[in-house]
PDB file of C-alpha atoms in Angstrom:
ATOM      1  CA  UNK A   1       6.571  -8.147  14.680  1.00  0.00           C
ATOM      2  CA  UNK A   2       7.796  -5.207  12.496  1.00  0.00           C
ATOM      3  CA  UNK A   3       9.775  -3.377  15.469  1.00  0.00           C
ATOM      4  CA  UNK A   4      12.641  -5.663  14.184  1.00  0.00           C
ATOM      5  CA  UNK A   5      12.871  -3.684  10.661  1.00  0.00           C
ATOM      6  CA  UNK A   6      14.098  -0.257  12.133  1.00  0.00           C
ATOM      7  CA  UNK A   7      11.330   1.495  10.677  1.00  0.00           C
ATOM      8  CA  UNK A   8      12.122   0.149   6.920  1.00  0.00           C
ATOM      9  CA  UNK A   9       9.350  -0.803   4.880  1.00  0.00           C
ATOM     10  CA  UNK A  10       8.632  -4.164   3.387  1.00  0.00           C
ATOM     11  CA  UNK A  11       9.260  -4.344  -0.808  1.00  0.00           C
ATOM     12  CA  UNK A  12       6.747  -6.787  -2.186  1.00  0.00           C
ATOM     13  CA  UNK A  13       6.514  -8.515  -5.688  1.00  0.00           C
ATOM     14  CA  UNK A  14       3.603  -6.966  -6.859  1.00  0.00           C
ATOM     15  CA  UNK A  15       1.955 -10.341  -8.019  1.00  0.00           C
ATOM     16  CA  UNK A  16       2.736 -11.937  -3.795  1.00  0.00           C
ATOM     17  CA  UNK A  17      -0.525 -12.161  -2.290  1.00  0.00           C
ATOM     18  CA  UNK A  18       0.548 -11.829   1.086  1.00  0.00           C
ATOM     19  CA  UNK A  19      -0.309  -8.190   1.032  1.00  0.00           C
ATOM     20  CA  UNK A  20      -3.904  -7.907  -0.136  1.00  0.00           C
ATOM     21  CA  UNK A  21      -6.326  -3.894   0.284  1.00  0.00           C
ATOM     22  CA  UNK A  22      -8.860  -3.252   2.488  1.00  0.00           C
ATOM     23  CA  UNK A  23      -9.697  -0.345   1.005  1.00  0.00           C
ATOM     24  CA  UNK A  24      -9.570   1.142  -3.211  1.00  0.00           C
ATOM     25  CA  UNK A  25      -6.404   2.706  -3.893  1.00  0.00           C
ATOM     26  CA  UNK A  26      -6.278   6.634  -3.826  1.00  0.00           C
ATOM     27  CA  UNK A  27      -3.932   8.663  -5.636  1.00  0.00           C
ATOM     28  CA  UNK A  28      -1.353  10.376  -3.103  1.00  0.00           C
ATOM     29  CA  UNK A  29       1.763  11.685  -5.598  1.00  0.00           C
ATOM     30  CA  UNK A  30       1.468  13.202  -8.830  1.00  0.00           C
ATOM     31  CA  UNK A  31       4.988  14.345 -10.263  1.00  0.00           C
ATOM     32  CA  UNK A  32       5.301  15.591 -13.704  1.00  0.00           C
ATOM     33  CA  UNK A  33       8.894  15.456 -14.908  1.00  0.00           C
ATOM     34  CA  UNK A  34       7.757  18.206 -17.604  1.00  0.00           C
ATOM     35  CA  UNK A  35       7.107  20.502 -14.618  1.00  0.00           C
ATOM     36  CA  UNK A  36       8.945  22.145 -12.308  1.00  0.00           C
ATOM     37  CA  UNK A  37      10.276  20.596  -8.967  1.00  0.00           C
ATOM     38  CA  UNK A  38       8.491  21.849  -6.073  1.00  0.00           C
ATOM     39  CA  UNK A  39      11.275  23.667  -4.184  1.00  0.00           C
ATOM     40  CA  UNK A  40      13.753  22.261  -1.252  1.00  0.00           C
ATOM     41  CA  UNK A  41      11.433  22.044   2.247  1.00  0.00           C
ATOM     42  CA  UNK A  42       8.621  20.705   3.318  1.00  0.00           C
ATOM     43  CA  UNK A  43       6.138  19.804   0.777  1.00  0.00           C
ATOM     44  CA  UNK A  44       2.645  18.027   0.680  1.00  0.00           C
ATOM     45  CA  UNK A  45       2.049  15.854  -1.983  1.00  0.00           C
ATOM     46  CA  UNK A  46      -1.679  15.304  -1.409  1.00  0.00           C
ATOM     47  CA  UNK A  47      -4.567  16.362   0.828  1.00  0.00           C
ATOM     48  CA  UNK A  48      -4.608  14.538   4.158  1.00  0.00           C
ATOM     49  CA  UNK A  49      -6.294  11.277   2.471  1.00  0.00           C
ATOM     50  CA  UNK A  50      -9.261   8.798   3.664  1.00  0.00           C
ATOM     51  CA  UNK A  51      -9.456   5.086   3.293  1.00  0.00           C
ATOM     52  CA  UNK A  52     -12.731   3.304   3.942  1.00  0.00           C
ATOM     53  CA  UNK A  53     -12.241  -0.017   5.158  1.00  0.00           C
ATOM     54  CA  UNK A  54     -14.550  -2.255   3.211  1.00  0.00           C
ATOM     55  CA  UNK A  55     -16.418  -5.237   4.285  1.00  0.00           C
ATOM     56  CA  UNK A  56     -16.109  -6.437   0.589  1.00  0.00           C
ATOM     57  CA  UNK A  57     -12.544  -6.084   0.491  1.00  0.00           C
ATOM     58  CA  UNK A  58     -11.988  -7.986   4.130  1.00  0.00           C
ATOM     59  CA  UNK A  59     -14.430 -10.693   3.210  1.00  0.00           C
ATOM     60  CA  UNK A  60     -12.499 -11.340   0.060  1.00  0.00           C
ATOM     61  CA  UNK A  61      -8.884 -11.255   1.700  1.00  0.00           C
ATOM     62  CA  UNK A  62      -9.762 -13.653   3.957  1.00  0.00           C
ATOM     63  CA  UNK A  63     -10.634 -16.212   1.643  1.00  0.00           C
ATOM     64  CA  UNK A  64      -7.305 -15.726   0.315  1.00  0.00           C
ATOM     65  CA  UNK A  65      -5.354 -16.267   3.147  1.00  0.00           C
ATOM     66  CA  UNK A  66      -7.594 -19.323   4.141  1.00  0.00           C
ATOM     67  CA  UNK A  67      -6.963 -20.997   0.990  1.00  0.00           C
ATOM     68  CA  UNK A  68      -2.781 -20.383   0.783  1.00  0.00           C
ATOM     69  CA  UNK A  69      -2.958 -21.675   4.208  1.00  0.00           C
ATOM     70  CA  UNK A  70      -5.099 -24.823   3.294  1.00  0.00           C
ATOM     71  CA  UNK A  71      -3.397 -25.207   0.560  1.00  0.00           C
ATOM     72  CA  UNK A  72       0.067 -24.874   2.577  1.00  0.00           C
ATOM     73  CA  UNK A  73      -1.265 -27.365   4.659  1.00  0.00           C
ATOM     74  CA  UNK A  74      -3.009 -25.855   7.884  1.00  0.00           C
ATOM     75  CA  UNK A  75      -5.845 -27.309   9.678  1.00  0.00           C
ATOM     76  CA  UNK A  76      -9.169 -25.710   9.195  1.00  0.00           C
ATOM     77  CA  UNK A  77     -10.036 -24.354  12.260  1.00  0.00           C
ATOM     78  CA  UNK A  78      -6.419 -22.910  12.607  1.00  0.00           C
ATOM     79  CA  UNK A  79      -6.560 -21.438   8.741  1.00  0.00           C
ATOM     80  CA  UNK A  80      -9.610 -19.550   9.961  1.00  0.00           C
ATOM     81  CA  UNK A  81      -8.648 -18.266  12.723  1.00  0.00           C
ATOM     82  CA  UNK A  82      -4.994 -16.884  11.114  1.00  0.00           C
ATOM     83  CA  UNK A  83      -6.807 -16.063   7.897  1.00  0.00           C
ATOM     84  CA  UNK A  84      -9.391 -14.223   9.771  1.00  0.00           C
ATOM     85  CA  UNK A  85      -6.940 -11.991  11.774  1.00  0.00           C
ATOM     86  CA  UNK A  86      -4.562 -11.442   9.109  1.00  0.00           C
ATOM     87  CA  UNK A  87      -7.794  -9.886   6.896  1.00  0.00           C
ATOM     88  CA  UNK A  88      -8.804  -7.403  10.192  1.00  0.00           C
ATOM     89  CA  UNK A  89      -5.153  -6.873  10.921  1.00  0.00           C
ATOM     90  CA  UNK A  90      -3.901  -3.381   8.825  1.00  0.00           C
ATOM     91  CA  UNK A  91       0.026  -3.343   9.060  1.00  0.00           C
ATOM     92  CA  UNK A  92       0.777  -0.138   6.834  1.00  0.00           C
ATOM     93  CA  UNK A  93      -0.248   1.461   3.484  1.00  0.00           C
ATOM     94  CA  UNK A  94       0.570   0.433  -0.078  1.00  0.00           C
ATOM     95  CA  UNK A  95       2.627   2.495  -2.487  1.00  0.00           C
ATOM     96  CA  UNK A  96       3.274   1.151  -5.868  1.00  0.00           C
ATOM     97  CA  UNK A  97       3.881   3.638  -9.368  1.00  0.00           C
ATOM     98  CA  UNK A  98       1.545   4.054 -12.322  1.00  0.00           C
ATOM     99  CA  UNK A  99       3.467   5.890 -14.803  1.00  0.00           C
ATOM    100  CA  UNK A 100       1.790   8.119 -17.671  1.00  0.00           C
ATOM    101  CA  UNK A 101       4.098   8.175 -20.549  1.00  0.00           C
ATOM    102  CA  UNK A 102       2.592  10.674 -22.689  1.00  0.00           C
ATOM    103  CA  UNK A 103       0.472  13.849 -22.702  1.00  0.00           C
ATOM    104  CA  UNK A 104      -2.858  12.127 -23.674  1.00  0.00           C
ATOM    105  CA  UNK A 105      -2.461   9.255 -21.396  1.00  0.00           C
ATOM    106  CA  UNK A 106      -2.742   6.272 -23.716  1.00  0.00           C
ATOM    107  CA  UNK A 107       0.628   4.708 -22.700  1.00  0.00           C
ATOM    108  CA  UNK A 108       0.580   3.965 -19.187  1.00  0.00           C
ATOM    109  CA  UNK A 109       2.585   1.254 -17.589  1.00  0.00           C
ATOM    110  CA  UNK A 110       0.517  -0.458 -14.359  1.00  0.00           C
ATOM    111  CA  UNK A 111       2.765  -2.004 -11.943  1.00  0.00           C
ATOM    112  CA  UNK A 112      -0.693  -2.868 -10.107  1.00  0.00           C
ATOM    113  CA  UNK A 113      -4.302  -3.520 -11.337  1.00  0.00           C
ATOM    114  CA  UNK A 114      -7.017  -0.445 -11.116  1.00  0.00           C
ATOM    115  CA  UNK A 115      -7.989  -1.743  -7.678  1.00  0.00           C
ATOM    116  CA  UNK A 116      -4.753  -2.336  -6.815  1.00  0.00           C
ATOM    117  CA  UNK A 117      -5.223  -5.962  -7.549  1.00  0.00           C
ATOM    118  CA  UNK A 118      -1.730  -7.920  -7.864  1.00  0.00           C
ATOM    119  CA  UNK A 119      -0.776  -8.554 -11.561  1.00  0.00           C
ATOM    120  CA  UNK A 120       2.712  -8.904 -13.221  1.00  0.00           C
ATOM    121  CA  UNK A 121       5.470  -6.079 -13.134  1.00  0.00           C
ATOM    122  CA  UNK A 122       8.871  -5.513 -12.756  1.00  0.00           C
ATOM    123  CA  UNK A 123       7.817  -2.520 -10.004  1.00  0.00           C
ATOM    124  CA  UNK A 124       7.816  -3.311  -6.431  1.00  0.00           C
ATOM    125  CA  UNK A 125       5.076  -2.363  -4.051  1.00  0.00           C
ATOM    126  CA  UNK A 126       6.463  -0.689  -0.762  1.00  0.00           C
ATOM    127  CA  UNK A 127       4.417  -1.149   2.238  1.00  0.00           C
ATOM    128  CA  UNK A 128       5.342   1.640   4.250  1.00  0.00           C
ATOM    129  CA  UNK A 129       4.638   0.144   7.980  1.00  0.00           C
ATOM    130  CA  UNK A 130       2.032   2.398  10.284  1.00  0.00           C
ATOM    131  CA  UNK A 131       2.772   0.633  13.608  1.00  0.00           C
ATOM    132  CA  UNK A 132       4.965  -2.405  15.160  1.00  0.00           C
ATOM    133  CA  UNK A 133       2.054  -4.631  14.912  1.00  0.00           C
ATOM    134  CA  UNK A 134      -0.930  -4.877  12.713  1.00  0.00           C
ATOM    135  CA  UNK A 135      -3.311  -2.615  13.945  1.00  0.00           C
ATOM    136  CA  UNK A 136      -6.803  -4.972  14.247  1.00  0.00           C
ATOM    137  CA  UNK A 137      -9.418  -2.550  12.359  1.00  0.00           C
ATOM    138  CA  UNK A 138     -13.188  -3.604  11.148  1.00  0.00           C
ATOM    139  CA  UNK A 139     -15.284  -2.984   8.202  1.00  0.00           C
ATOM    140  CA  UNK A 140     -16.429   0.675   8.213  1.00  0.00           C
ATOM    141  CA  UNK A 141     -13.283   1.757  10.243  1.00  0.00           C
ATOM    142  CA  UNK A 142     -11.547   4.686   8.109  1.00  0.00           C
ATOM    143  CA  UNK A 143      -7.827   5.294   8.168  1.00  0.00           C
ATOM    144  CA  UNK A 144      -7.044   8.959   7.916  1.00  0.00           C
ATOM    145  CA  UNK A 145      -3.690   9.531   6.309  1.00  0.00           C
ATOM    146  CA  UNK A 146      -1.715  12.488   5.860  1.00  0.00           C
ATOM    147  CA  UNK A 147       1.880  12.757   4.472  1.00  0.00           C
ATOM    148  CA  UNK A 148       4.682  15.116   4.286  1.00  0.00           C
ATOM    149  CA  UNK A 149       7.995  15.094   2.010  1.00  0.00           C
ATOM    150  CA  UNK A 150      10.928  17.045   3.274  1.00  0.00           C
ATOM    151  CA  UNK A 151      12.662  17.736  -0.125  1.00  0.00           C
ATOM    152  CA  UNK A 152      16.242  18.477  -0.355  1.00  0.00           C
ATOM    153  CA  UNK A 153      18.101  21.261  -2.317  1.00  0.00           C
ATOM    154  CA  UNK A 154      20.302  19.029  -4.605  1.00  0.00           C
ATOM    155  CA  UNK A 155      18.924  16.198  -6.791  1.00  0.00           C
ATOM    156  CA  UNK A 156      21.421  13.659  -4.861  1.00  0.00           C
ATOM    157  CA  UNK A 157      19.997  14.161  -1.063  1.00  0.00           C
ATOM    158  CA  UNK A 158      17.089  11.942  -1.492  1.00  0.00           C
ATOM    159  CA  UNK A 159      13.670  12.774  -0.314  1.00  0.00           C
ATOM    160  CA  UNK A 160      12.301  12.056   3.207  1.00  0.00           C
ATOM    161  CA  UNK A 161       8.676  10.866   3.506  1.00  0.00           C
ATOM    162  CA  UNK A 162       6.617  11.395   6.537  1.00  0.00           C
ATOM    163  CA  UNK A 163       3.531   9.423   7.049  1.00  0.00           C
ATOM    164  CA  UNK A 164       1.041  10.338  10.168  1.00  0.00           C
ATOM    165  CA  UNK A 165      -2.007   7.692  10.226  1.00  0.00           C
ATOM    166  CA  UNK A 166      -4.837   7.509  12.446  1.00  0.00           C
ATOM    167  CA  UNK A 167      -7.444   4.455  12.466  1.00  0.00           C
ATOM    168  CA  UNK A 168     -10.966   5.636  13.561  1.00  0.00           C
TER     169      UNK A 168
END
């Protein structure tokens, strides 16, 4: 039950398991510190974006979470049915950096594989939380996301980030 976290999202290790895709990753901010800020107000950072939910992808995460609960000890009938419901259940999106240290873009520093796959960083992944509950969702179900960021006018009031999702 997420009610209990006042609307904060989780911080994950990006290597923990426990938070697996259902869908490839699609970029949603692109800030260039040799650019200008956008100005203080309401600003969109991306296009309203679409995530496919992928039969691959949910086939796949539920062997994971079949084996860490075998392996943690579970019967099998029980590991299937949690692993199973964990793999349909979407509980919010994942937001991790990938930061492009130079104009041509040969050093880059990946807190997260390509496909979002865990690997080893010092970066967290945020999973910013779309409901109180996961949301149960099927291969071929799309989640339609669109995002606002009400900046402020000095560089100490910290950003606000709006997220409005929709599961069809």
């Amino acid at each position: 039950d997420w009610a209990r976290r006042g609307g904060e999202p989780v911080r994950l290790n990006c290597r923990d398991e426990t938070l697996e895709l259902m869908s490839d990753p699609l970029l949603w901010e692109d800030i260039s510190f040799a650019d200008p800020l956008p100005p203080p107000g309401v600003w969109r950072p991306s296009p309203p974006l679409r995530f496919d939910i992928s039969a691959a992808r949910i086939d796949a995460n539920e062997k994971v979470y079949y084996d860490e609960l075998r392996r943690e000890g579970a019967k099998e009938e029980e590991a299937r049915a949690v692993a199973g419901g964990a793999a349909h259940g979407l509980s919010g999106v994942a937001l991790w950096p990938r930061l492009v240290l130079d104009p041509k873009g040969d050093i880059v520093v990946e807190s997260r594989g390509p496909r979002g796959e865990g690997q080893k960083s010092h970066w967290q992944t945020v999973l910013a939380l779309l409901a109180p509950r996961p949301v149960p969702v099927a291969a071929g179900s799309v989640l339609q996301l669109e995002a606002t960021v009400k900046l402020g006018a000095a560089v100490d009031v910290p950003p606000v980030y709006e997220l409005q999702a929709r599961v069809a």
